[in-house]
PDB file of C-alpha atoms in Angstrom:
ATOM      1  CA  MET A  77      56.410  55.963  48.708  1.00  0.00           C
ATOM      2  CA  GLU A  78      59.951  56.798  49.958  1.00  0.00           C
ATOM      3  CA  LYS A  79      62.705  54.459  48.897  1.00  0.00           C
ATOM      4  CA  ILE A  80      64.093  52.327  51.736  1.00  0.00           C
ATOM      5  CA  ASP A  81      67.747  52.450  52.460  1.00  0.00           C
ATOM      6  CA  ARG A  82      68.033  48.874  53.605  1.00  0.00           C
ATOM      7  CA  ARG A  83      71.593  49.152  54.896  1.00  0.00           C
ATOM      8  CA  VAL A  84      70.683  52.039  57.233  1.00  0.00           C
ATOM      9  CA  LYS A  85      67.507  50.160  58.246  1.00  0.00           C
ATOM     10  CA  GLY A  86      69.543  47.163  59.160  1.00  0.00           C
ATOM     11  CA  VAL A  87      72.120  49.148  61.134  1.00  0.00           C
ATOM     12  CA  ASP A  88      69.357  50.897  62.943  1.00  0.00           C
ATOM     13  CA  LEU A  89      67.723  47.660  63.896  1.00  0.00           C
ATOM     14  CA  PHE A  90      71.008  46.213  65.126  1.00  0.00           C
ATOM     15  CA  LYS A  91      71.571  49.389  67.211  1.00  0.00           C
ATOM     16  CA  LEU A  92      68.073  48.856  68.700  1.00  0.00           C
ATOM     17  CA  GLY A  93      69.314  45.509  70.118  1.00  0.00           C
ATOM     18  CA  TYR A  94      68.267  43.030  67.364  1.00  0.00           C
ATOM     19  CA  ASN A  95      70.924  40.414  66.615  1.00  0.00           C
ATOM     20  CA  CYS A  96      72.973  40.511  63.429  1.00  0.00           C
ATOM     21  CA  ALA A  97      70.911  37.933  61.572  1.00  0.00           C
ATOM     22  CA  GLN A  98      67.641  39.725  62.474  1.00  0.00           C
ATOM     23  CA  ALA A  99      69.102  43.098  61.365  1.00  0.00           C
ATOM     24  CA  VAL A 100      69.934  41.610  57.917  1.00  0.00           C
ATOM     25  CA  ILE A 101      66.720  39.761  57.440  1.00  0.00           C
ATOM     26  CA  PHE A 102      64.481  42.634  58.714  1.00  0.00           C
ATOM     27  CA  ALA A 103      66.066  44.922  56.198  1.00  0.00           C
ATOM     28  CA  PHE A 104      64.161  42.869  53.626  1.00  0.00           C
ATOM     29  CA  ASP A 105      61.029  42.033  55.621  1.00  0.00           C
ATOM     30  CA  ASP A 106      58.811  43.928  53.197  1.00  0.00           C
ATOM     31  CA  VAL A 107      59.656  41.593  50.296  1.00  0.00           C
ATOM     32  CA  LEU A 108      59.779  38.253  52.183  1.00  0.00           C
ATOM     33  CA  PRO A 109      56.881  35.712  52.104  1.00  0.00           C
ATOM     34  CA  ILE A 110      56.765  35.427  55.951  1.00  0.00           C
ATOM     35  CA  ASP A 111      55.567  37.864  58.640  1.00  0.00           C
ATOM     36  CA  ARG A 112      57.873  39.734  60.946  1.00  0.00           C
ATOM     37  CA  GLU A 113      56.734  37.902  64.070  1.00  0.00           C
ATOM     38  CA  ASN A 114      57.845  34.595  62.635  1.00  0.00           C
ATOM     39  CA  LEU A 115      61.054  36.025  61.243  1.00  0.00           C
ATOM     40  CA  LEU A 116      61.804  37.260  64.797  1.00  0.00           C
ATOM     41  CA  LYS A 117      61.326  33.776  66.169  1.00  0.00           C
ATOM     42  CA  ILE A 118      63.230  32.024  63.355  1.00  0.00           C
ATOM     43  CA  THR A 119      66.284  34.282  63.648  1.00  0.00           C
ATOM     44  CA  GLY A 120      66.380  34.669  67.387  1.00  0.00           C
ATOM     45  CA  ALA A 121      69.281  32.257  68.031  1.00  0.00           C
ATOM     46  CA  PHE A 122      71.449  33.362  65.214  1.00  0.00           C
ATOM     47  CA  GLY A 123      73.349  36.259  66.829  1.00  0.00           C
ATOM     48  CA  GLY A 124      76.902  35.970  68.048  1.00  0.00           C
ATOM     49  CA  GLY A 125      77.732  33.228  65.515  1.00  0.00           C
ATOM     50  CA  PHE A 126      74.726  31.021  66.561  1.00  0.00           C
ATOM     51  CA  ALA A 127      73.723  31.698  70.175  1.00  0.00           C
ATOM     52  CA  ARG A 128      77.093  33.339  70.866  1.00  0.00           C
ATOM     53  CA  THR A 129      79.106  30.265  69.993  1.00  0.00           C
ATOM     54  CA  ARG A 130      81.102  32.482  67.640  1.00  0.00           C
ATOM     55  CA  ASN A 131      80.515  30.224  64.684  1.00  0.00           C
ATOM     56  CA  LEU A 132      79.039  31.470  61.369  1.00  0.00           C
ATOM     57  CA  CYS A 133      78.435  35.228  61.562  1.00  0.00           C
ATOM     58  CA  GLY A 134      74.740  36.093  61.902  1.00  0.00           C
ATOM     59  CA  THR A 135      74.943  38.580  59.063  1.00  0.00           C
ATOM     60  CA  VAL A 136      76.029  35.724  56.807  1.00  0.00           C
ATOM     61  CA  THR A 137      73.207  33.503  58.136  1.00  0.00           C
ATOM     62  CA  GLY A 138      70.801  36.319  57.539  1.00  0.00           C
ATOM     63  CA  MET A 139      71.915  36.557  53.937  1.00  0.00           C
ATOM     64  CA  GLY A 140      71.321  32.811  53.436  1.00  0.00           C
ATOM     65  CA  MET A 141      67.899  33.037  54.994  1.00  0.00           C
ATOM     66  CA  VAL A 142      66.804  35.924  52.807  1.00  0.00           C
ATOM     67  CA  LEU A 143      68.019  34.250  49.730  1.00  0.00           C
ATOM     68  CA  GLY A 144      66.405  30.962  50.708  1.00  0.00           C
ATOM     69  CA  LEU A 145      63.040  32.717  51.183  1.00  0.00           C
ATOM     70  CA  LEU A 146      63.315  34.425  47.822  1.00  0.00           C
ATOM     71  CA  HIS A 147      64.721  31.507  45.948  1.00  0.00           C
ATOM     72  CA  LYS A 148      62.542  30.226  43.047  1.00  0.00           C
ATOM     73  CA  ASP A 149      62.241  26.412  43.505  1.00  0.00           C
ATOM     74  CA  GLY A 150      61.499  23.983  40.812  1.00  0.00           C
ATOM     75  CA  ASP A 151      60.274  20.400  41.199  1.00  0.00           C
ATOM     76  CA  ASP A 152      63.695  18.812  41.573  1.00  0.00           C
ATOM     77  CA  VAL A 153      64.854  18.882  45.296  1.00  0.00           C
ATOM     78  CA  GLU A 154      68.453  18.096  44.568  1.00  0.00           C
ATOM     79  CA  GLU A 155      68.629  20.657  41.831  1.00  0.00           C
ATOM     80  CA  ASN A 156      66.980  23.295  44.004  1.00  0.00           C
ATOM     81  CA  LYS A 157      69.499  22.666  46.764  1.00  0.00           C
ATOM     82  CA  LYS A 158      72.469  22.635  44.456  1.00  0.00           C
ATOM     83  CA  HIS A 159      71.381  25.925  42.862  1.00  0.00           C
ATOM     84  CA  LEU A 160      70.617  27.632  46.156  1.00  0.00           C
ATOM     85  CA  TYR A 161      73.978  26.472  47.718  1.00  0.00           C
ATOM     86  CA  GLY A 162      75.833  27.818  44.664  1.00  0.00           C
ATOM     87  CA  GLU A 163      74.115  31.167  44.903  1.00  0.00           C
ATOM     88  CA  VAL A 164      74.666  31.576  48.599  1.00  0.00           C
ATOM     89  CA  ARG A 165      78.329  30.771  48.061  1.00  0.00           C
ATOM     90  CA  LYS A 166      78.537  33.703  45.727  1.00  0.00           C
ATOM     91  CA  LEU A 167      77.307  35.944  48.597  1.00  0.00           C
ATOM     92  CA  THR A 168      79.618  34.362  51.147  1.00  0.00           C
ATOM     93  CA  ASP A 169      82.619  34.737  48.802  1.00  0.00           C
ATOM     94  CA  LYS A 170      81.912  38.455  48.555  1.00  0.00           C
ATOM     95  CA  PHE A 171      81.627  38.768  52.309  1.00  0.00           C
ATOM     96  CA  VAL A 172      84.995  36.957  52.680  1.00  0.00           C
ATOM     97  CA  GLU A 173      86.551  39.294  50.087  1.00  0.00           C
ATOM     98  CA  LYS A 174      85.555  42.195  52.184  1.00  0.00           C
ATOM     99  CA  ASN A 175      86.221  40.744  55.685  1.00  0.00           C
ATOM    100  CA  GLY A 176      88.517  37.792  55.419  1.00  0.00           C
ATOM    101  CA  PHE A 177      86.353  35.350  57.332  1.00  0.00           C
ATOM    102  CA  LEU A 178      82.767  33.982  57.758  1.00  0.00           C
ATOM    103  CA  ASN A 179      82.955  33.006  61.410  1.00  0.00           C
ATOM    104  CA  CYS A 180      82.061  35.461  64.165  1.00  0.00           C
ATOM    105  CA  GLY A 181      85.035  34.342  66.270  1.00  0.00           C
ATOM    106  CA  ASP A 182      87.483  35.037  63.475  1.00  0.00           C
ATOM    107  CA  LEU A 183      85.816  38.335  62.560  1.00  0.00           C
ATOM    108  CA  LEU A 184      86.106  39.461  66.262  1.00  0.00           C
ATOM    109  CA  LYS A 185      89.313  37.747  67.297  1.00  0.00           C
ATOM    110  CA  ASN A 186      91.228  41.015  67.829  1.00  0.00           C
ATOM    111  CA  ILE A 187      88.506  42.606  69.968  1.00  0.00           C
ATOM    112  CA  LYS A 188      89.573  42.819  73.594  1.00  0.00           C
ATOM    113  CA  GLY A 189      86.887  42.144  76.226  1.00  0.00           C
ATOM    114  CA  ILE A 190      84.673  39.807  74.183  1.00  0.00           C
ATOM    115  CA  THR A 191      82.756  37.916  76.823  1.00  0.00           C
ATOM    116  CA  ASP A 192      82.286  34.110  76.820  1.00  0.00           C
ATOM    117  CA  GLY A 193      79.036  32.349  77.518  1.00  0.00           C
ATOM    118  CA  TYR A 194      75.531  32.748  76.157  1.00  0.00           C
ATOM    119  CA  VAL A 195      74.611  36.128  77.788  1.00  0.00           C
ATOM    120  CA  PRO A 196      74.797  38.856  75.214  1.00  0.00           C
ATOM    121  CA  ASP A 197      76.953  41.911  75.998  1.00  0.00           C
ATOM    122  CA  LYS A 198      75.190  45.125  76.867  1.00  0.00           C
ATOM    123  CA  ARG A 199      74.850  47.420  73.853  1.00  0.00           C
ATOM    124  CA  THR A 200      76.679  50.639  74.859  1.00  0.00           C
ATOM    125  CA  GLU A 201      78.442  53.322  73.013  1.00  0.00           C
ATOM    126  CA  GLU A 202      81.665  51.511  73.843  1.00  0.00           C
ATOM    127  CA  TYR A 203      80.293  48.298  72.425  1.00  0.00           C
ATOM    128  CA  TYR A 204      79.620  49.944  69.097  1.00  0.00           C
ATOM    129  CA  LYS A 205      82.894  51.761  69.077  1.00  0.00           C
ATOM    130  CA  VAL A 206      84.957  48.548  69.567  1.00  0.00           C
ATOM    131  CA  ARG A 207      83.028  45.990  67.507  1.00  0.00           C
ATOM    132  CA  PRO A 208      82.795  45.955  63.657  1.00  0.00           C
ATOM    133  CA  CYS A 209      79.353  44.253  63.704  1.00  0.00           C
ATOM    134  CA  VAL A 210      77.637  47.312  62.349  1.00  0.00           C
ATOM    135  CA  LYS A 211      79.987  47.178  59.365  1.00  0.00           C
ATOM    136  CA  PHE A 212      79.211  43.541  58.841  1.00  0.00           C
ATOM    137  CA  VAL A 213      75.450  44.221  58.934  1.00  0.00           C
ATOM    138  CA  TYR A 214      75.812  47.053  56.400  1.00  0.00           C
ATOM    139  CA  GLU A 215      78.001  45.079  54.038  1.00  0.00           C
ATOM    140  CA  ALA A 216      75.866  41.951  54.206  1.00  0.00           C
ATOM    141  CA  ILE A 217      72.777  43.935  53.295  1.00  0.00           C
ATOM    142  CA  GLU A 218      74.685  45.682  50.444  1.00  0.00           C
ATOM    143  CA  ILE A 219      75.892  42.346  48.984  1.00  0.00           C
ATOM    144  CA  LEU A 220      72.416  40.834  49.315  1.00  0.00           C
ATOM    145  CA  GLU A 221      70.622  43.852  47.825  1.00  0.00           C
ATOM    146  CA  GLU A 222      72.924  43.993  44.865  1.00  0.00           C
ATOM    147  CA  TYR A 223      72.361  40.210  44.237  1.00  0.00           C
ATOM    148  CA  ILE A 224      68.635  40.496  44.549  1.00  0.00           C
ATOM    149  CA  ARG A 225      68.470  43.367  42.122  1.00  0.00           C
ATOM    150  CA  GLU A 226      70.728  41.759  39.585  1.00  0.00           C
ATOM    151  CA  ASN A 227      68.792  38.450  39.711  1.00  0.00           C
ATOM    152  CA  GLY A 228      65.288  40.093  39.804  1.00  0.00           C
ATOM    153  CA  LEU A 229      64.302  38.096  42.920  1.00  0.00           C
ATOM    154  CA  ALA A 230      62.208  40.931  44.422  1.00  0.00           C
ATOM    155  CA  ASP A 231      61.190  44.492  43.619  1.00  0.00           C
ATOM    156  CA  LEU A 232      63.291  46.425  46.157  1.00  0.00           C
ATOM    157  CA  ASP A 233      62.014  49.912  45.112  1.00  0.00           C
TER     158      ASP A 233
END
């Protein structure tokens, strides 16, 4: 079997029109304990910083979702939550180191022509030239893949 380049897979999916959270989570769909159809439904509103509200970047949300699905839970709910939150913070800290922010609005604040409202912008060549979203997808997958490998959460090969 050929090794998957998850970063390229995620970028390709984003360029096919999937939102940023979907692009990240689908890059790992082969190791997640949930089928692609349900992943699509669960992640549907998480583009554009949650339904284009420009809040938490969908790539960051996608990282949290993947980690949550792969997280090994014990019997103590509070301990599980504390551990997962701490681990997700490690990922978000790395994302901030690379990009300065977690929120979509902050990440895109210098982009002219960002439309308001809930209707997604058309994905054109100009869209991809102007927006750094492809970079965020790539980096989020890279951060997540490194974490999963280091912590033995899934066999990514």
